[in-house]
């Protein structure tokens, strides 16, 4: 029995890189994993790796800058696995290594939208679930 047995985890940006590693580790520890990513091919690859090793996972296309996608992601977790216990706000981008004086506003706005605003939006969506579990 793993440390996360019977836990349900959403991991954003889990279609590759660090997010995929987190998803695979959580599944190995017994969590049921929602692999959320804009890149469905990568998300499906992550799910395939998890299920090939005996884990449970689903992929859901999620653009964390779109509130409806966040709602659908959380709803899919609860509808598929019956609950939600863990949220990993892993999705993130960089500014293409612009020098601070040269970062265009549209690039900076996108960085903030994904790296900051989406984190608050996902937390607002899951907090009522987490608070209800404490009762």
Coordinates of C-alpha atoms in Angstrom, one line a residue:
X1 CA 0.0 0.0 0.0
X2 CA 1.4 3.4 -1.1
X3 CA 1.4 6.6 0.8
X4 CA -1.3 8.0 -1.5
X5 CA -3.6 4.9 -1.7
X6 CA -7.3 6.0 -2.1
X7 CA -6.3 9.6 -2.8
X8 CA -7.3 11.4 -6.0
X9 CA -4.9 13.9 -7.5
X10 CA -5.2 16.5 -10.2
X11 CA -1.8 17.5 -11.8
X12 CA -1.9 20.3 -14.3
X13 CA 0.7 20.3 -17.0
X14 CA 1.1 16.6 -16.6
X15 CA 1.5 15.8 -20.3
X16 CA 5.3 15.9 -20.0
X17 CA 8.3 17.0 -18.0
X18 CA 8.0 17.5 -14.3
X19 CA 4.2 17.2 -14.4
X20 CA 4.5 13.7 -15.9
X21 CA 7.1 12.7 -13.3
X22 CA 4.8 13.8 -10.5
X23 CA 1.8 12.0 -12.0
X24 CA 3.7 8.8 -12.4
X25 CA 5.1 9.0 -8.9
X26 CA 1.7 9.7 -7.4
X27 CA 0.2 6.8 -9.2
X28 CA 3.0 4.6 -8.1
X29 CA 2.2 5.6 -4.5
X30 CA -1.5 4.6 -5.1
X31 CA -3.2 7.8 -6.2
X32 CA -5.8 8.0 -8.9
X33 CA -4.5 10.7 -11.2
X34 CA -6.2 13.3 -13.4
X35 CA -3.6 14.2 -16.0
X36 CA -4.6 17.8 -17.1
X37 CA -2.8 19.4 -20.0
X38 CA -3.5 21.3 -23.2
X39 CA -1.4 18.8 -25.0
X40 CA -3.7 15.8 -25.2
X41 CA -1.2 13.6 -26.9
X42 CA 1.2 14.1 -24.0
X43 CA -1.5 13.7 -21.5
X44 CA -2.6 10.4 -23.1
X45 CA 1.0 9.2 -23.1
X46 CA 1.2 9.9 -19.3
X47 CA -2.0 8.0 -18.7
X48 CA -0.7 5.1 -20.8
X49 CA 2.4 4.9 -18.7
X50 CA 0.5 5.0 -15.5
X51 CA -2.0 2.3 -16.6
X52 CA 0.7 0.1 -18.0
X53 CA 2.2 0.0 -14.5
X54 CA -1.2 -0.8 -12.9
X55 CA -2.3 2.7 -11.9
X56 CA -5.5 4.5 -12.5
X57 CA -5.5 7.8 -14.5
X58 CA -7.6 9.8 -16.9
X59 CA -6.5 12.6 -19.3
X60 CA -8.5 15.8 -19.7
X61 CA -7.6 18.6 -22.0
X62 CA -7.3 21.7 -19.9
X63 CA -6.2 25.2 -20.6
X64 CA -5.7 26.6 -17.2
X65 CA -6.3 30.1 -18.4
X66 CA -9.9 29.2 -19.2
X67 CA -12.2 29.0 -16.1
X68 CA -14.6 26.6 -17.9
X69 CA -11.7 24.2 -18.5
X70 CA -10.8 24.4 -14.8
X71 CA -14.4 23.6 -13.8
X72 CA -14.4 20.6 -16.3
X73 CA -11.1 19.3 -14.9
X74 CA -12.3 19.3 -11.3
X75 CA -15.7 18.0 -12.2
X76 CA -14.1 15.1 -14.2
X77 CA -12.0 14.2 -11.2
X78 CA -15.0 14.0 -8.9
X79 CA -17.3 12.3 -11.4
X80 CA -14.7 9.7 -12.4
X81 CA -13.0 9.0 -9.0
X82 CA -15.7 10.1 -6.5
X83 CA -13.6 12.8 -4.8
X84 CA -10.6 15.0 -4.9
X85 CA -7.7 15.1 -2.3
X86 CA -4.7 16.7 -4.0
X87 CA -4.1 19.5 -6.4
X88 CA -0.7 20.1 -8.0
X89 CA -0.6 23.4 -9.9
X90 CA 2.3 22.4 -12.0
X91 CA 1.4 24.1 -15.3
X92 CA 3.6 27.0 -16.1
X93 CA 5.6 28.9 -18.7
X94 CA 8.5 31.2 -19.0
X95 CA 8.9 34.5 -20.8
X96 CA 11.2 33.1 -23.6
X97 CA 14.2 34.5 -21.6
X98 CA 13.5 38.1 -22.6
X99 CA 15.6 40.7 -20.7
X100 CA 13.4 42.4 -18.2
X101 CA 13.5 45.6 -20.2
X102 CA 12.3 43.9 -23.3
X103 CA 9.5 41.6 -22.2
X104 CA 6.4 42.5 -24.3
X105 CA 3.2 43.1 -22.3
X106 CA 1.4 40.3 -24.1
X107 CA 4.1 37.8 -23.2
X108 CA 4.2 39.0 -19.6
X109 CA 0.3 38.9 -19.4
X110 CA 0.4 35.3 -20.5
X111 CA 3.1 34.3 -18.0
X112 CA 1.0 35.9 -15.2
X113 CA -2.3 34.3 -16.5
X114 CA -0.8 30.8 -16.5
X115 CA 1.7 30.9 -13.6
X116 CA -0.4 33.0 -11.1
X117 CA -4.0 33.6 -12.0
X118 CA -4.7 30.0 -12.9
X119 CA -3.3 28.8 -9.6
X120 CA -5.8 31.0 -7.7
X121 CA -8.7 29.9 -10.0
X122 CA -8.0 26.2 -9.5
X123 CA -7.5 26.7 -5.7
X124 CA -10.9 28.5 -5.5
X125 CA -12.5 25.6 -7.3
X126 CA -11.1 22.8 -5.1
X127 CA -11.1 24.5 -1.7
X128 CA -14.8 23.8 -1.1
X129 CA -14.1 20.1 -1.7
X130 CA -11.1 20.1 0.6
X131 CA -13.0 22.0 3.3
X132 CA -16.0 19.6 3.2
X133 CA -13.6 16.6 3.7
X134 CA -12.3 18.2 6.9
X135 CA -15.7 18.2 8.5

